[in-house]
Amino acid sequence: PHLDQLAQTGVRFENAFVPYSVCSPSRACFLTYKYPHQNGQIGLATHKFALYQKQTPNFVTLLKQQGYRTGLIGKLHVNPEDAFPFDFRAIPSANFKRQEPVTAYASKAAEFFKQSQEQPWFLSVNFPDAHLPFIRQVNGQPEHPLSADDVKPMPWVGVDTPRLREQVANYYNCMARLDVGVGLLLNELDQAGETGNTLIFYIADHGAQFPRGKGSVYEGGLRVPLIVSWPGKTQSGLVRKELASTLDLLPTALAAAGCEIPEDLPGRNLEPLLTNAPVTNWRDYIFGFTTGSFPRNCYIQHSLRDTRYKLISNPRPGTDNLIADSYLDESHPHFVISGATAADQKTISPQVKQALARWSRPPRYELYDLQQDPYEWNNLAEDADYAATKARLINALTELQQQTRDPFLDPVNLEAFVKEQLDHRDMKYRKQKNFRWSYLDSFANWRAEQ
């Protein structure tokens, strides 16, 4: 009910996306207003992926320059952490075990509000729900948890078994607990007398962790909720269908703060979309990307979609997609509990079976008509009737990569990256204090030369 109320006081974006559907790269994107290949955070911070440069301008440094007090509650999960010099930190651990109740986030926010009365402020609140493990109930929340009999898996998963329904039920229980946390947070904002003077963004950093969700470049991974509430600016209860990105948060915040917006941003100021006034010059495409995020999941994919069609580019076709294996192969060392076991997969339709096989070993290109096929089951890439659409999207993707100096355009960079990742599947690097991925230097140098 609290998120619904926030949407009723603000604008909800039906087609909002992250550039990368895993936490560290996704967070780095909205914090730095750059794509992953532009900022360097192309994998998980816990696996020593990082920004190319500590001095990368970001939400924190830019707003501090304007006199804002900055705060972070919950995890950051971007390297190096000192690139983000928050004035206030609380509950810094990932907290996936939920040791801290949702009330703790609200109380820490209240502390921040009280300390920040004399200056403008920016606060980032990061709840641990709904991250794995999907925990049914924590400290009595939610009060009325759902069970497997109450739910079905999301339609894009394609697999429906009692075991997966139990995972889905607990995912929704996590969301209900998150909603309570949002309500408590908004109440503290109101108690501080700041509701009418605060621009609020509500986002997720990726989609749900189920097959073809988190970690993938399918809609289940890249498409996320986005609510913007800005008193005096947003038209209450408005729903916009334009393509929005979490890259748009910082340009919008800078505009609200009266700051100069850096040029050549991939993100846009959302202000023109906050009323029902017609907008004629908005983005045509949304970009998505993954490296797999760590060595045991290594697989490179790019995606580009417009308002109807979606292209997925797989530059190493015919090789195993280790991301898919982590959801579909129980022998994978990081098989996730919300994946589809061999027993689960015995229940699927031929169409879903074909789609999962395609995900496991992708062709060079995938093309989907999202209007007719919103869950991306039917690959049209080799259908002659869609050749012009495919060519248009390939050209647009290549142009975007060229404009943003994507190192993965160069096959030498791509193969060197994949080799280094696969050579480190033993993950011993995690215990090596001074370990540094070579891409942090080679990609940065390549970008500087372009």
Coordinates of C-alpha atoms in Angstrom, one line a residue:
P1 CA 0.0 0.0 0.0
H2 CA 2.9 2.4 0.7
L3 CA 4.4 2.1 -2.7
D4 CA 1.0 2.4 -4.3
Q5 CA 0.5 5.6 -2.3
L6 CA 3.8 6.9 -3.5
A7 CA 2.8 6.2 -7.1
Q8 CA -0.5 8.0 -6.5
T9 CA 1.4 11.1 -5.4
G10 CA 3.9 10.9 -8.2
V11 CA 4.6 9.5 -11.6
R12 CA 5.0 5.8 -12.4
F13 CA 7.1 4.8 -15.4
E14 CA 5.9 1.6 -17.0
N15 CA 8.9 1.1 -19.2
A16 CA 11.9 1.8 -16.9
F17 CA 15.2 -0.1 -17.2
V18 CA 18.6 -0.6 -15.8
P19 CA 21.6 -0.8 -18.1
Y20 CA 22.9 -4.0 -16.3
S21 CA 20.7 -6.3 -14.3
V22 CA 23.1 -7.1 -11.4
C23 CA 23.6 -4.9 -8.3
S24 CA 27.1 -3.5 -8.5
P25 CA 27.1 -2.4 -12.2
S26 CA 23.5 -1.2 -11.9
R27 CA 24.3 0.9 -8.8
A28 CA 27.4 2.3 -10.4
C29 CA 25.3 3.4 -13.4
F30 CA 22.8 5.5 -11.6
L31 CA 25.5 6.9 -9.2
T32 CA 27.9 7.9 -12.0
Y33 CA 25.3 8.5 -14.8
K34 CA 27.5 6.4 -17.1
Y35 CA 27.1 3.0 -18.8
P36 CA 29.1 0.1 -17.2
H37 CA 31.7 0.1 -20.0
Q38 CA 32.1 3.9 -19.5
N39 CA 32.6 3.8 -15.7
G40 CA 34.4 0.5 -15.4
Q41 CA 32.1 -1.3 -12.9
I42 CA 31.4 -4.3 -15.3
G43 CA 31.0 -6.9 -12.6
L44 CA 30.4 -7.4 -8.9
A45 CA 32.3 -5.3 -6.4
T46 CA 32.7 -8.5 -4.2
H47 CA 34.8 -10.0 -7.1
K48 CA 37.1 -6.9 -7.4
F49 CA 35.4 -5.2 -10.3
A50 CA 35.7 -1.4 -9.9
L51 CA 35.4 2.0 -11.5
Y52 CA 38.2 2.9 -13.9
Q53 CA 38.9 6.0 -11.9
K54 CA 38.3 6.9 -8.3
Q55 CA 37.8 10.5 -9.4
T56 CA 34.7 9.6 -11.5
P57 CA 32.1 12.4 -10.9
N58 CA 29.0 10.9 -9.2
F59 CA 25.8 11.7 -7.3
V60 CA 27.7 12.3 -4.1
T61 CA 30.6 14.4 -5.3
L62 CA 28.5 16.6 -7.6
L63 CA 25.8 17.3 -4.9
K64 CA 28.4 17.9 -2.2
Q65 CA 29.9 20.6 -4.5
Q66 CA 26.5 22.3 -4.4
G67 CA 26.5 22.3 -0.6
Y68 CA 24.4 19.2 -0.1
R69 CA 24.8 16.9 2.9
T70 CA 24.9 13.3 1.7
G71 CA 23.9 10.1 3.4
L72 CA 23.8 6.3 2.7
I73 CA 21.8 3.7 4.5
G74 CA 22.4 0.1 3.5
K75 CA 24.9 -1.2 1.0
L76 CA 26.9 0.7 -1.6
H77 CA 28.5 -2.3 -3.5
V78 CA 30.6 -0.2 -5.9
N79 CA 34.4 -0.1 -5.9
P80 CA 36.3 1.9 -4.7
E81 CA 33.9 2.9 -1.9
D82 CA 35.9 6.0 -1.1
A83 CA 34.9 7.4 -4.5
F84 CA 31.6 8.1 -2.8
P85 CA 32.5 10.3 0.2
F86 CA 29.1 10.2 2.0
D87 CA 28.9 12.4 5.1
F88 CA 26.6 9.8 6.9
R89 CA 26.7 6.0 6.7
A90 CA 24.5 3.5 8.5
I91 CA 23.9 -0.3 8.2
P92 CA 26.8 -0.6 5.7
S93 CA 26.7 -4.4 5.5
A94 CA 24.7 -6.1 2.7
N95 CA 22.4 -7.4 5.5
F96 CA 21.1 -10.3 3.3
K97 CA 20.3 -12.2 6.5
R98 CA 18.1 -9.3 7.6
Q99 CA 19.6 -9.0 11.1
E100 CA 18.4 -5.4 11.0
P101 CA 14.6 -4.9 11.1
V102 CA 13.0 -2.5 8.6
T103 CA 12.4 -0.1 11.5
A104 CA 16.2 0.4 11.7
Y105 CA 16.3 2.0 8.3
A106 CA 13.6 4.5 9.2
S107 CA 15.3 5.3 12.6
K108 CA 18.6 5.9 10.9
A109 CA 16.9 8.1 8.3
A110 CA 15.3 10.1 11.1
E111 CA 18.8 10.6 12.6
F112 CA 20.1 11.8 9.3
F113 CA 17.1 14.2 8.8
K114 CA 17.7 15.7 12.3
Q115 CA 21.4 16.2 11.6
S116 CA 20.7 17.9 8.2
Q117 CA 18.3 20.6 9.2
E118 CA 20.6 23.5 8.3
Q119 CA 21.4 22.4 4.7
P120 CA 20.0 20.7 1.7
W121 CA 20.6 16.9 1.6
F122 CA 20.6 13.8 -0.5
L123 CA 19.9 10.4 1.1
S124 CA 20.2 7.0 -0.5
V125 CA 18.3 4.2 1.3
N126 CA 19.0 0.7 0.2
F127 CA 16.8 -2.1 1.6
P128 CA 18.1 -5.7 1.6
D129 CA 14.7 -7.0 0.4
A130 CA 14.1 -8.6 -2.1
H131 CA 17.5 -10.2 -2.4
L132 CA 18.2 -13.9 -2.0
P133 CA 17.6 -15.6 0.3
F134 CA 13.9 -14.9 0.0
I135 CA 13.0 -14.9 3.7
R136 CA 9.3 -15.6 4.5
Q137 CA 9.1 -13.5 7.7
V138 CA 11.5 -11.3 9.7
N139 CA 10.5 -9.8 13.1
G140 CA 6.8 -10.4 12.3
Q141 CA 7.0 -8.8 8.8
P142 CA 5.0 -9.3 6.8
E143 CA 2.1 -9.8 9.2
H144 CA 0.3 -12.1 6.7
P145 CA 2.9 -13.9 4.6
L146 CA 1.8 -15.6 1.4
S147 CA 2.3 -19.3 0.7
A148 CA 2.9 -21.3 -2.5
D149 CA -0.9 -21.8 -2.9
D150 CA -1.4 -18.0 -3.2
V151 CA 0.9 -17.3 -6.2
K152 CA 2.3 -18.3 -9.6
P153 CA 5.7 -17.6 -11.0
M154 CA 6.1 -14.5 -13.2
P155 CA 5.0 -15.4 -16.7
W156 CA 8.5 -14.7 -18.2
V157 CA 10.0 -17.5 -16.1
G158 CA 8.1 -20.2 -18.0
V159 CA 8.3 -22.8 -15.3
D160 CA 5.6 -23.4 -12.7
T161 CA 6.1 -26.0 -10.0
P162 CA 5.3 -26.1 -6.3
R163 CA 9.0 -25.6 -5.4
L164 CA 9.2 -22.5 -7.5
R165 CA 5.8 -21.2 -6.2
E166 CA 7.3 -21.4 -2.7
Q167 CA 10.2 -19.2 -3.9
V168 CA 7.9 -16.8 -5.6
A169 CA 5.7 -16.5 -2.5
N170 CA 8.7 -15.6 -0.4
Y171 CA 9.9 -13.2 -3.0
Y172 CA 6.5 -11.4 -2.6
N173 CA 6.8 -11.6 1.2
C174 CA 10.1 -9.8 0.8
M175 CA 8.4 -7.2 -1.3
A176 CA 5.6 -6.8 1.4
R177 CA 8.3 -6.3 4.0
L178 CA 10.0 -3.7 1.8
D179 CA 6.7 -1.9 1.4
V180 CA 6.5 -1.6 5.2
G181 CA 10.0 -0.2 5.3
V182 CA 9.1 2.4 2.6
G183 CA 6.1 3.4 4.6
L184 CA 8.1 3.9 7.8
L185 CA 10.7 5.9 5.9
L186 CA 8.1 8.2 4.3
N187 CA 6.6 8.7 7.7
E188 CA 9.9 9.8 9.2
L189 CA 10.3 12.2 6.2
D190 CA 6.8 13.6 7.0
Q191 CA 7.6 13.9 10.7
A192 CA 10.7 15.9 9.8
G193 CA 8.6 18.3 7.8
E194 CA 10.4 17.6 4.6
T195 CA 7.8 15.7 2.5
G196 CA 6.8 18.8 0.5
N197 CA 10.4 19.8 -0.2
T198 CA 11.8 16.4 -1.3
L199 CA 12.3 14.8 -4.7
I200 CA 11.9 11.0 -4.3
F201 CA 13.0 8.3 -6.6
Y202 CA 12.0 4.7 -6.0
I203 CA 13.8 2.1 -8.1
A204 CA 15.1 -1.5 -8.1
D205 CA 18.6 -2.2 -9.2
H206 CA 17.5 -5.2 -11.3
G207 CA 14.7 -7.7 -11.8
A208 CA 13.7 -10.7 -9.8
Q209 CA 16.3 -13.5 -9.3
F210 CA 14.5 -16.2 -11.3
P211 CA 15.3 -17.8 -14.6
R212 CA 15.6 -15.2 -17.4
G213 CA 15.6 -12.5 -14.7
K214 CA 18.4 -11.0 -12.7
G215 CA 21.7 -11.2 -14.6
S216 CA 20.1 -11.6 -18.0
V217 CA 19.4 -9.1 -20.7
Y218 CA 15.8 -10.2 -21.0
E219 CA 13.0 -8.0 -19.9
G220 CA 12.7 -9.9 -16.6
G221 CA 16.2 -8.7 -15.7
L222 CA 16.5 -5.2 -17.1
R223 CA 13.0 -3.9 -16.6
V224 CA 12.5 -2.3 -13.1
P225 CA 10.0 -0.1 -11.2
L226 CA 10.5 3.6 -11.3
I227 CA 8.4 6.1 -9.3
V228 CA 9.2 9.8 -9.2
S229 CA 7.5 12.0 -6.6
W230 CA 8.4 15.7 -6.7
P231 CA 5.9 18.1 -5.0
G232 CA 4.8 20.9 -7.3
K233 CA 6.3 19.1 -10.3
T234 CA 4.8 15.7 -10.7
Q235 CA 1.2 15.1 -11.8
S236 CA -0.3 12.8 -9.2
G237 CA -1.1 9.3 -10.3
L238 CA 0.3 9.8 -13.8
V239 CA 1.6 6.8 -15.7
R240 CA 4.2 7.3 -18.5
K241 CA 5.0 4.7 -21.2
E242 CA 8.2 6.4 -22.5
L243 CA 11.5 4.5 -22.3
A244 CA 13.1 5.6 -19.0
S245 CA 16.4 4.6 -17.4
T246 CA 18.0 4.7 -14.0
L247 CA 20.7 6.7 -15.8
D248 CA 18.0 9.5 -15.8
L249 CA 18.1 9.9 -12.0
L250 CA 21.2 12.0 -11.7
P251 CA 20.4 14.5 -14.5
T252 CA 17.0 14.9 -13.0
A253 CA 18.4 15.5 -9.5
L254 CA 21.0 17.9 -10.7
A255 CA 18.3 19.9 -12.5
A256 CA 16.2 20.0 -9.4
A257 CA 19.2 21.2 -7.4
G258 CA 19.9 24.0 -9.9
C259 CA 23.2 22.4 -11.0
E260 CA 24.7 22.4 -14.4
I261 CA 24.1 19.1 -16.1
P262 CA 27.3 17.6 -17.7
E263 CA 27.2 17.3 -21.5
D264 CA 27.1 14.0 -23.5
L265 CA 25.1 12.1 -20.8
P266 CA 23.4 8.8 -21.7
G267 CA 20.8 9.8 -19.2
R268 CA 18.0 12.4 -19.6
N269 CA 16.3 14.9 -17.2
L270 CA 12.9 13.3 -16.5
E271 CA 11.2 16.6 -15.7
P272 CA 9.4 16.9 -19.1
L273 CA 7.7 13.5 -18.4
L274 CA 6.4 14.5 -15.0
T275 CA 3.2 15.9 -16.3
N276 CA 0.9 14.8 -19.1
A277 CA 2.2 17.4 -21.5
P278 CA 3.3 15.8 -24.8
V279 CA 7.0 15.2 -25.3
T280 CA 8.3 14.9 -28.9
N281 CA 12.0 14.6 -28.4
W282 CA 12.6 11.6 -26.2
R283 CA 15.0 8.7 -26.5
D284 CA 14.4 6.0 -29.1
Y285 CA 16.4 3.2 -27.6
I286 CA 17.4 1.5 -24.3
F287 CA 20.7 -0.3 -24.0
G288 CA 21.4 -3.4 -21.9
F289 CA 24.6 -5.3 -21.2
T290 CA 26.2 -8.1 -19.1
T291 CA 29.6 -9.7 -18.6
G292 CA 28.2 -12.4 -16.3
S293 CA 29.5 -10.3 -13.4
F294 CA 32.1 -12.8 -12.1
P295 CA 34.3 -15.6 -13.7
R296 CA 32.0 -18.6 -13.1
N297 CA 29.2 -16.8 -14.8
C298 CA 31.2 -15.1 -17.6
Y299 CA 29.2 -14.4 -20.8
I300 CA 29.0 -11.2 -22.8
Q301 CA 25.7 -9.9 -24.1
H302 CA 24.4 -6.6 -25.4
S303 CA 20.8 -5.6 -25.9
L304 CA 19.0 -2.7 -27.5
R305 CA 15.2 -2.2 -27.6
D306 CA 12.9 0.5 -28.9
T307 CA 9.2 0.8 -27.9
R308 CA 8.4 -2.5 -29.7
Y309 CA 11.4 -4.6 -30.8
K310 CA 14.3 -5.9 -28.8
L311 CA 17.7 -7.0 -30.2
I312 CA 20.1 -9.2 -28.2
S313 CA 23.7 -9.4 -29.5
N314 CA 25.8 -12.4 -28.5
P315 CA 29.3 -11.9 -29.8
R316 CA 30.4 -15.4 -28.8
P317 CA 27.6 -17.5 -30.3
G318 CA 27.6 -21.2 -29.8
T319 CA 29.4 -21.0 -26.5
D320 CA 27.9 -21.8 -23.1
N321 CA 26.0 -19.0 -21.3
L322 CA 27.3 -19.6 -17.8
I323 CA 24.7 -17.1 -16.5
A324 CA 21.9 -19.4 -17.7
D325 CA 23.7 -22.4 -16.3
S326 CA 23.5 -20.9 -12.8
Y327 CA 19.7 -21.0 -13.1
L328 CA 19.3 -24.2 -15.1
D329 CA 22.1 -26.6 -14.2
E330 CA 22.3 -27.9 -10.7
S331 CA 25.9 -28.9 -11.1
H332 CA 26.9 -25.2 -11.5
P333 CA 28.9 -24.2 -8.4
H334 CA 26.6 -21.1 -8.0
F335 CA 23.2 -22.7 -8.9
V336 CA 20.6 -20.4 -7.3
I337 CA 17.8 -21.9 -5.2
S338 CA 15.2 -19.9 -7.3
G339 CA 16.4 -21.5 -10.5
A340 CA 14.7 -24.3 -12.3
T341 CA 16.0 -27.8 -11.4
A342 CA 16.0 -30.7 -13.8
A343 CA 12.7 -31.9 -12.2
D344 CA 11.2 -28.5 -12.6
Q345 CA 12.2 -28.4 -16.3
K346 CA 10.4 -31.7 -17.0
T347 CA 7.1 -29.7 -16.7
I348 CA 7.7 -27.0 -19.3
S349 CA 6.1 -26.6 -22.7
P350 CA 8.1 -27.1 -26.0
Q351 CA 8.2 -23.4 -26.5
V352 CA 9.7 -22.7 -23.1
K353 CA 12.1 -25.6 -23.6
Q354 CA 13.3 -24.1 -26.8
A355 CA 13.7 -20.7 -25.2
L356 CA 15.7 -22.0 -22.3
A357 CA 18.0 -23.9 -24.7
R358 CA 18.5 -20.7 -26.6
W359 CA 19.4 -18.9 -23.4
S360 CA 21.9 -21.6 -22.5
R361 CA 23.7 -21.5 -25.8
P362 CA 22.7 -18.3 -27.6
P363 CA 22.8 -17.7 -31.3
R364 CA 24.6 -14.6 -32.7
Y365 CA 21.4 -12.5 -32.6
E366 CA 18.0 -12.7 -31.0
L367 CA 15.1 -10.4 -32.0
Y368 CA 11.8 -10.2 -30.2
D369 CA 8.5 -8.4 -31.0
L370 CA 7.6 -7.3 -27.5
Q371 CA 4.2 -6.2 -28.6
Q372 CA 3.2 -9.7 -29.7
D373 CA 5.7 -11.6 -27.6
P374 CA 6.3 -9.7 -24.3
Y375 CA 8.0 -12.6 -22.6
E376 CA 10.6 -13.2 -25.4
W377 CA 9.8 -16.8 -26.4
N378 CA 9.9 -16.5 -30.2
N379 CA 13.3 -15.4 -31.8
L380 CA 12.7 -13.6 -35.1
A381 CA 16.3 -12.9 -35.9
E382 CA 16.4 -15.3 -38.9
D383 CA 12.9 -14.4 -40.1
A384 CA 13.2 -12.6 -43.4
D385 CA 10.1 -10.5 -42.7
Y386 CA 12.1 -8.8 -39.9
A387 CA 15.4 -8.3 -41.6
A388 CA 15.1 -4.5 -41.9
T389 CA 14.2 -4.2 -38.2
K390 CA 17.1 -6.4 -37.2
A391 CA 19.5 -4.4 -39.4
R392 CA 18.2 -1.1 -38.0
L393 CA 18.7 -2.3 -34.4
I394 CA 22.2 -3.7 -35.1
N395 CA 23.2 -0.4 -36.6
A396 CA 21.8 1.6 -33.7
L397 CA 23.6 -0.7 -31.2
T398 CA 26.9 -0.3 -33.0
E399 CA 26.4 3.5 -33.2
L400 CA 25.7 3.7 -29.5
Q401 CA 28.8 1.5 -28.7
Q402 CA 31.0 3.7 -30.9
Q403 CA 29.6 6.9 -29.4
T404 CA 30.2 5.7 -25.8
R405 CA 33.6 4.1 -26.7
D406 CA 32.6 0.5 -25.7
P407 CA 35.8 -1.6 -25.4
F408 CA 33.8 -4.7 -26.2
L409 CA 33.5 -3.4 -29.8
D410 CA 37.1 -4.6 -30.3
P411 CA 37.3 -8.4 -30.5
V412 CA 40.8 -8.3 -29.0
N413 CA 39.4 -6.7 -25.9
L414 CA 36.5 -9.0 -25.7
E415 CA 38.5 -12.2 -26.0
A416 CA 41.2 -11.0 -23.6
F417 CA 38.5 -10.2 -21.0
V418 CA 36.8 -13.6 -21.4
K419 CA 40.1 -15.5 -21.2
E420 CA 41.1 -13.8 -18.0
Q421 CA 37.7 -14.4 -16.5
L422 CA 37.7 -18.1 -17.4
D423 CA 41.3 -18.5 -16.2
H424 CA 40.2 -17.3 -12.8
R425 CA 37.2 -19.6 -12.2
D426 CA 39.0 -21.0 -9.1
M427 CA 38.3 -17.5 -7.6
K428 CA 41.5 -17.5 -5.6
Y429 CA 41.8 -13.8 -6.5
R430 CA 39.2 -13.0 -3.8
K431 CA 41.8 -13.7 -1.1
Q432 CA 44.6 -11.8 -2.9
K433 CA 44.7 -8.3 -1.3
N434 CA 46.4 -6.5 -4.3
F435 CA 44.7 -8.4 -7.1
R436 CA 43.6 -6.2 -10.0
W437 CA 41.7 -7.2 -13.2
S438 CA 43.7 -6.2 -16.3
Y439 CA 40.7 -4.7 -18.0
L440 CA 40.8 -1.8 -15.5
D441 CA 44.0 -0.6 -17.3
S442 CA 43.6 -2.0 -20.8
F443 CA 40.0 -0.8 -21.3
A444 CA 40.7 2.6 -19.8
N445 CA 43.7 3.0 -22.2
W446 CA 41.7 1.8 -25.2
R447 CA 38.9 4.3 -24.4
A448 CA 41.4 7.1 -24.1
E449 CA 42.8 6.3 -27.5
Q450 CA 39.5 6.4 -29.3

